[in-house]
Amino acid sequence: MSRSSPNRTCLGGYGRHPERLRQQFESVIWGFRTGGHWLEMAQEFGAWSTVVSNRFRRWRDAGVFDACCRA
């Protein structure tokens, strides 16, 4: 597993649009790197509300980011 490619089993269900999983992961990483507010996120990452409510909170609660930092 490479640093930029998280283990998909720890990321939870794929949802309706599994092709957006990578895009949503990258948008969360953008937030960590820049420290920017979610509303400032580029359109290429998708809707900020989807990223925050559907992915970031689930991944945070599941310990995904802690696991990535330990890797």
mmCIF file of N, CA and C in Angstrom:
data_model
loop_
_atom_site.group_PDB
_atom_site.id
_atom_site.type_symbol
_atom_site.label_atom_id
_atom_site.label_comp_id
_atom_site.label_asym_id
_atom_site.label_seq_id
_atom_site.Cartn_x
_atom_site.Cartn_y
_atom_site.Cartn_z
ATOM 1 N N MET A 1 0.847 -1.185 0.000
ATOM 2 C CA MET A 1 0.000 0.000 0.000
ATOM 3 C C MET A 1 0.887 1.241 0.000
ATOM 4 N N SER A 2 0.663 2.153 -0.913
ATOM 5 C CA SER A 2 1.451 3.376 -0.966
ATOM 6 C C SER A 2 0.842 4.426 -0.035
ATOM 7 N N ARG A 3 1.621 5.441 0.280
ATOM 8 C CA ARG A 3 1.143 6.490 1.187
ATOM 9 C C ARG A 3 -0.057 7.235 0.625
ATOM 10 N N SER A 4 -0.120 7.393 -0.692
ATOM 11 C CA SER A 4 -1.207 8.167 -1.282
ATOM 12 C C SER A 4 -2.435 7.318 -1.602
ATOM 13 N N SER A 5 -2.351 6.024 -1.351
ATOM 14 C CA SER A 5 -3.464 5.147 -1.659
ATOM 15 C C SER A 5 -3.891 4.399 -0.400
ATOM 16 N N PRO A 6 -4.874 4.919 0.318
ATOM 17 C CA PRO A 6 -5.281 4.287 1.563
ATOM 18 C C PRO A 6 -5.911 2.922 1.330
ATOM 19 N N ASN A 7 -5.824 2.087 2.325
ATOM 20 C CA ASN A 7 -6.458 0.781 2.263
ATOM 21 C C ASN A 7 -7.962 0.991 2.196
ATOM 22 N N ARG A 8 -8.584 0.589 1.129
ATOM 23 C CA ARG A 8 -10.008 0.863 0.931
ATOM 24 C C ARG A 8 -10.899 0.172 1.950
ATOM 25 N N THR A 9 -10.436 -0.908 2.543
ATOM 26 C CA THR A 9 -11.282 -1.579 3.531
ATOM 27 C C THR A 9 -11.476 -0.710 4.757
ATOM 28 N N CYS A 10 -10.537 0.165 5.066
ATOM 29 C CA CYS A 10 -10.680 1.022 6.239
ATOM 30 C C CYS A 10 -11.477 2.287 5.928
ATOM 31 N N LEU A 11 -11.781 2.521 4.677
ATOM 32 C CA LEU A 11 -12.494 3.736 4.303
ATOM 33 C C LEU A 11 -14.006 3.569 4.326
ATOM 34 N N GLY A 12 -14.486 2.391 4.607
ATOM 35 C CA GLY A 12 -15.929 2.179 4.702
ATOM 36 C C GLY A 12 -16.551 1.860 3.357
ATOM 37 N N GLY A 13 -17.876 1.916 3.328
ATOM 38 C CA GLY A 13 -18.612 1.591 2.109
ATOM 39 C C GLY A 13 -18.316 2.554 0.987
ATOM 40 N N TYR A 14 -18.540 2.092 -0.193
ATOM 41 C CA TYR A 14 -18.246 2.908 -1.359
ATOM 42 C C TYR A 14 -19.358 3.890 -1.699
ATOM 43 N N GLY A 15 -20.557 3.659 -1.200
ATOM 44 C CA GLY A 15 -21.663 4.564 -1.470
ATOM 45 C C GLY A 15 -22.177 4.450 -2.887
ATOM 46 N N ARG A 16 -22.951 5.435 -3.291
ATOM 47 C CA ARG A 16 -23.549 5.428 -4.629
ATOM 48 C C ARG A 16 -22.551 5.665 -5.738
ATOM 49 N N HIS A 17 -21.489 6.385 -5.412
ATOM 50 C CA HIS A 17 -20.512 6.774 -6.428
ATOM 51 C C HIS A 17 -19.111 6.344 -6.014
ATOM 52 N N PRO A 18 -18.788 5.065 -6.138
ATOM 53 C CA PRO A 18 -17.469 4.600 -5.698
ATOM 54 C C PRO A 18 -16.318 5.243 -6.463
ATOM 55 N N GLU A 19 -16.571 5.727 -7.640
ATOM 56 C CA GLU A 19 -15.515 6.374 -8.422
ATOM 57 C C GLU A 19 -15.072 7.691 -7.794
ATOM 58 N N ARG A 20 -15.839 8.224 -6.888
ATOM 59 C CA ARG A 20 -15.499 9.493 -6.233
ATOM 60 C C ARG A 20 -14.712 9.300 -4.944
ATOM 61 N N LEU A 21 -14.464 8.064 -4.557
ATOM 62 C CA LEU A 21 -13.777 7.798 -3.301
ATOM 63 C C LEU A 21 -12.404 8.457 -3.268
ATOM 64 N N ARG A 22 -11.626 8.286 -4.313
ATOM 65 C CA ARG A 22 -10.287 8.884 -4.376
ATOM 66 C C ARG A 22 -10.383 10.409 -4.342
ATOM 67 N N GLN A 23 -11.315 10.959 -5.096
ATOM 68 C CA GLN A 23 -11.512 12.402 -5.150
ATOM 69 C C GLN A 23 -11.835 12.943 -3.753
ATOM 70 N N GLN A 24 -12.684 12.252 -3.031
ATOM 71 C CA GLN A 24 -13.063 12.700 -1.698
ATOM 72 C C GLN A 24 -11.910 12.559 -0.717
ATOM 73 N N PHE A 25 -11.132 11.497 -0.847
ATOM 74 C CA PHE A 25 -9.958 11.349 0.003
ATOM 75 C C PHE A 25 -8.977 12.487 -0.251
ATOM 76 N N GLU A 26 -8.743 12.803 -1.505
ATOM 77 C CA GLU A 26 -7.824 13.884 -1.843
ATOM 78 C C GLU A 26 -8.330 15.229 -1.338
ATOM 79 N N SER A 27 -9.640 15.428 -1.308
ATOM 80 C CA SER A 27 -10.172 16.691 -0.796
ATOM 81 C C SER A 27 -9.924 16.816 0.707
ATOM 82 N N VAL A 28 -10.014 15.721 1.425
ATOM 83 C CA VAL A 28 -9.719 15.755 2.863
ATOM 84 C C VAL A 28 -8.239 16.048 3.076
ATOM 85 N N ILE A 29 -7.381 15.414 2.281
ATOM 86 C CA ILE A 29 -5.941 15.679 2.377
ATOM 87 C C ILE A 29 -5.650 17.142 2.041
ATOM 88 N N TRP A 30 -6.360 17.700 1.077
ATOM 89 C CA TRP A 30 -6.209 19.124 0.752
ATOM 90 C C TRP A 30 -6.471 19.964 1.998
ATOM 91 N N GLY A 31 -7.529 19.630 2.722
ATOM 92 C CA GLY A 31 -7.850 20.370 3.939
ATOM 93 C C GLY A 31 -6.753 20.274 4.977
ATOM 94 N N PHE A 32 -6.152 19.104 5.126
ATOM 95 C CA PHE A 32 -5.049 18.939 6.081
ATOM 96 C C PHE A 32 -3.826 19.734 5.647
ATOM 97 N N ARG A 33 -3.520 19.681 4.372
ATOM 98 C CA ARG A 33 -2.311 20.353 3.872
ATOM 99 C C ARG A 33 -2.412 21.867 3.941
ATOM 100 N N THR A 34 -3.541 22.402 3.539
ATOM 101 C CA THR A 34 -3.669 23.855 3.433
ATOM 102 C C THR A 34 -4.197 24.512 4.694
ATOM 103 N N GLY A 35 -4.936 23.752 5.482
ATOM 104 C CA GLY A 35 -5.584 24.351 6.645
ATOM 105 C C GLY A 35 -6.754 25.227 6.237
ATOM 106 N N GLY A 36 -7.142 25.120 4.973
ATOM 107 C CA GLY A 36 -8.228 25.943 4.456
ATOM 108 C C GLY A 36 -9.584 25.501 4.978
ATOM 109 N N HIS A 37 -10.521 26.396 4.900
ATOM 110 C CA HIS A 37 -11.893 26.099 5.300
ATOM 111 C C HIS A 37 -12.546 25.269 4.201
ATOM 112 N N TRP A 38 -13.441 24.380 4.613
ATOM 113 C CA TRP A 38 -14.094 23.508 3.633
ATOM 114 C C TRP A 38 -14.781 24.293 2.521
ATOM 115 N N LEU A 39 -15.311 25.466 2.837
ATOM 116 C CA LEU A 39 -15.995 26.269 1.819
ATOM 117 C C LEU A 39 -15.038 26.783 0.746
ATOM 118 N N GLU A 40 -13.744 26.801 1.052
ATOM 119 C CA GLU A 40 -12.737 27.270 0.096
ATOM 120 C C GLU A 40 -12.261 26.167 -0.839
ATOM 121 N N MET A 41 -12.729 24.963 -0.635
ATOM 122 C CA MET A 41 -12.289 23.810 -1.405
ATOM 123 C C MET A 41 -12.651 23.982 -2.891
ATOM 124 N N ALA A 42 -11.730 23.590 -3.755
ATOM 125 C CA ALA A 42 -11.942 23.714 -5.205
ATOM 126 C C ALA A 42 -13.089 22.818 -5.664
ATOM 127 N N GLN A 43 -13.793 23.247 -6.682
ATOM 128 C CA GLN A 43 -14.913 22.485 -7.237
ATOM 129 C C GLN A 43 -14.490 21.103 -7.734
ATOM 130 N N GLU A 44 -13.236 20.975 -8.139
ATOM 131 C CA GLU A 44 -12.767 19.688 -8.666
ATOM 132 C C GLU A 44 -12.860 18.560 -7.635
ATOM 133 N N PHE A 45 -12.932 18.918 -6.359
ATOM 134 C CA PHE A 45 -13.052 17.916 -5.303
ATOM 135 C C PHE A 45 -14.498 17.511 -5.038
ATOM 136 N N GLY A 46 -15.420 18.191 -5.634
ATOM 137 C CA GLY A 46 -16.832 17.889 -5.405
ATOM 138 C C GLY A 46 -17.431 18.827 -4.369
ATOM 139 N N ALA A 47 -18.636 18.523 -3.976
ATOM 140 C CA ALA A 47 -19.351 19.382 -3.020
ATOM 141 C C ALA A 47 -18.729 19.259 -1.635
ATOM 142 N N TRP A 48 -18.405 20.387 -1.024
ATOM 143 C CA TRP A 48 -17.774 20.360 0.290
ATOM 144 C C TRP A 48 -18.662 19.678 1.322
ATOM 145 N N SER A 49 -19.980 19.851 1.181
ATOM 146 C CA SER A 49 -20.894 19.264 2.158
ATOM 147 C C SER A 49 -20.848 17.734 2.111
ATOM 148 N N THR A 50 -20.670 17.182 0.926
ATOM 149 C CA THR A 50 -20.554 15.733 0.787
ATOM 150 C C THR A 50 -19.267 15.233 1.413
ATOM 151 N N VAL A 51 -18.199 15.937 1.146
ATOM 152 C CA VAL A 51 -16.905 15.526 1.678
ATOM 153 C C VAL A 51 -16.916 15.563 3.201
ATOM 154 N N VAL A 52 -17.431 16.643 3.765
ATOM 155 C CA VAL A 52 -17.407 16.798 5.215
ATOM 156 C C VAL A 52 -18.375 15.847 5.897
ATOM 157 N N SER A 53 -19.610 15.821 5.448
ATOM 158 C CA SER A 53 -20.611 15.029 6.162
ATOM 159 C C SER A 53 -20.533 13.551 5.855
ATOM 160 N N ASN A 54 -20.267 13.193 4.609
ATOM 161 C CA ASN A 54 -20.296 11.783 4.242
ATOM 162 C C ASN A 54 -18.974 11.074 4.442
ATOM 163 N N ARG A 55 -17.881 11.741 4.233
ATOM 164 C CA ARG A 55 -16.596 11.053 4.270
ATOM 165 C C ARG A 55 -15.743 11.438 5.463
ATOM 166 N N PHE A 56 -15.427 12.715 5.590
ATOM 167 C CA PHE A 56 -14.491 13.120 6.647
ATOM 168 C C PHE A 56 -14.944 12.658 8.022
ATOM 169 N N ARG A 57 -16.171 12.899 8.372
ATOM 170 C CA ARG A 57 -16.653 12.521 9.707
ATOM 171 C C ARG A 57 -16.643 11.017 9.911
ATOM 172 N N ARG A 58 -17.053 10.275 8.902
ATOM 173 C CA ARG A 58 -17.020 8.805 9.014
ATOM 174 C C ARG A 58 -15.595 8.299 9.172
ATOM 175 N N TRP A 59 -14.686 8.806 8.348
ATOM 176 C CA TRP A 59 -13.302 8.359 8.405
ATOM 177 C C TRP A 59 -12.653 8.769 9.718
ATOM 178 N N ARG A 60 -12.947 9.977 10.190
ATOM 179 C CA ARG A 60 -12.398 10.429 11.467
ATOM 180 C C ARG A 60 -12.857 9.514 12.595
ATOM 181 N N ASP A 61 -14.153 9.229 12.622
ATOM 182 C CA ASP A 61 -14.708 8.389 13.683
ATOM 183 C C ASP A 61 -14.191 6.950 13.612
ATOM 184 N N ALA A 62 -13.856 6.486 12.410
ATOM 185 C CA ALA A 62 -13.354 5.124 12.232
ATOM 186 C C ALA A 62 -11.841 5.021 12.480
ATOM 187 N N GLY A 63 -11.174 6.157 12.689
ATOM 188 C CA GLY A 63 -9.736 6.140 12.957
ATOM 189 C C GLY A 63 -8.866 6.027 11.729
ATOM 190 N N VAL A 64 -9.419 6.347 10.564
ATOM 191 C CA VAL A 64 -8.668 6.232 9.320
ATOM 192 C C VAL A 64 -7.443 7.137 9.314
ATOM 193 N N PHE A 65 -7.576 8.360 9.765
ATOM 194 C CA PHE A 65 -6.471 9.313 9.706
ATOM 195 C C PHE A 65 -5.383 8.952 10.700
ATOM 196 N N ASP A 66 -5.784 8.436 11.846
ATOM 197 C CA ASP A 66 -4.783 7.951 12.810
ATOM 198 C C ASP A 66 -3.986 6.811 12.208
ATOM 199 N N ALA A 67 -4.669 5.902 11.520
ATOM 200 C CA ALA A 67 -3.992 4.770 10.884
ATOM 201 C C ALA A 67 -3.042 5.249 9.781
ATOM 202 N N CYS A 68 -3.463 6.257 9.031
ATOM 203 C CA CYS A 68 -2.596 6.790 7.964
ATOM 204 C C CYS A 68 -1.350 7.440 8.544
ATOM 205 N N CYS A 69 -1.487 8.107 9.669
ATOM 206 C CA CYS A 69 -0.343 8.764 10.302
ATOM 207 C C CYS A 69 0.630 7.748 10.874
ATOM 208 N N ARG A 70 0.127 6.612 11.315
ATOM 209 C CA ARG A 70 0.993 5.570 11.859
ATOM 210 C C ARG A 70 1.710 4.792 10.768
ATOM 211 N N ALA A 71 1.167 4.821 9.563
ATOM 212 C CA ALA A 71 1.757 4.031 8.456
ATOM 213 C C ALA A 71 3.062 4.617 7.980
#
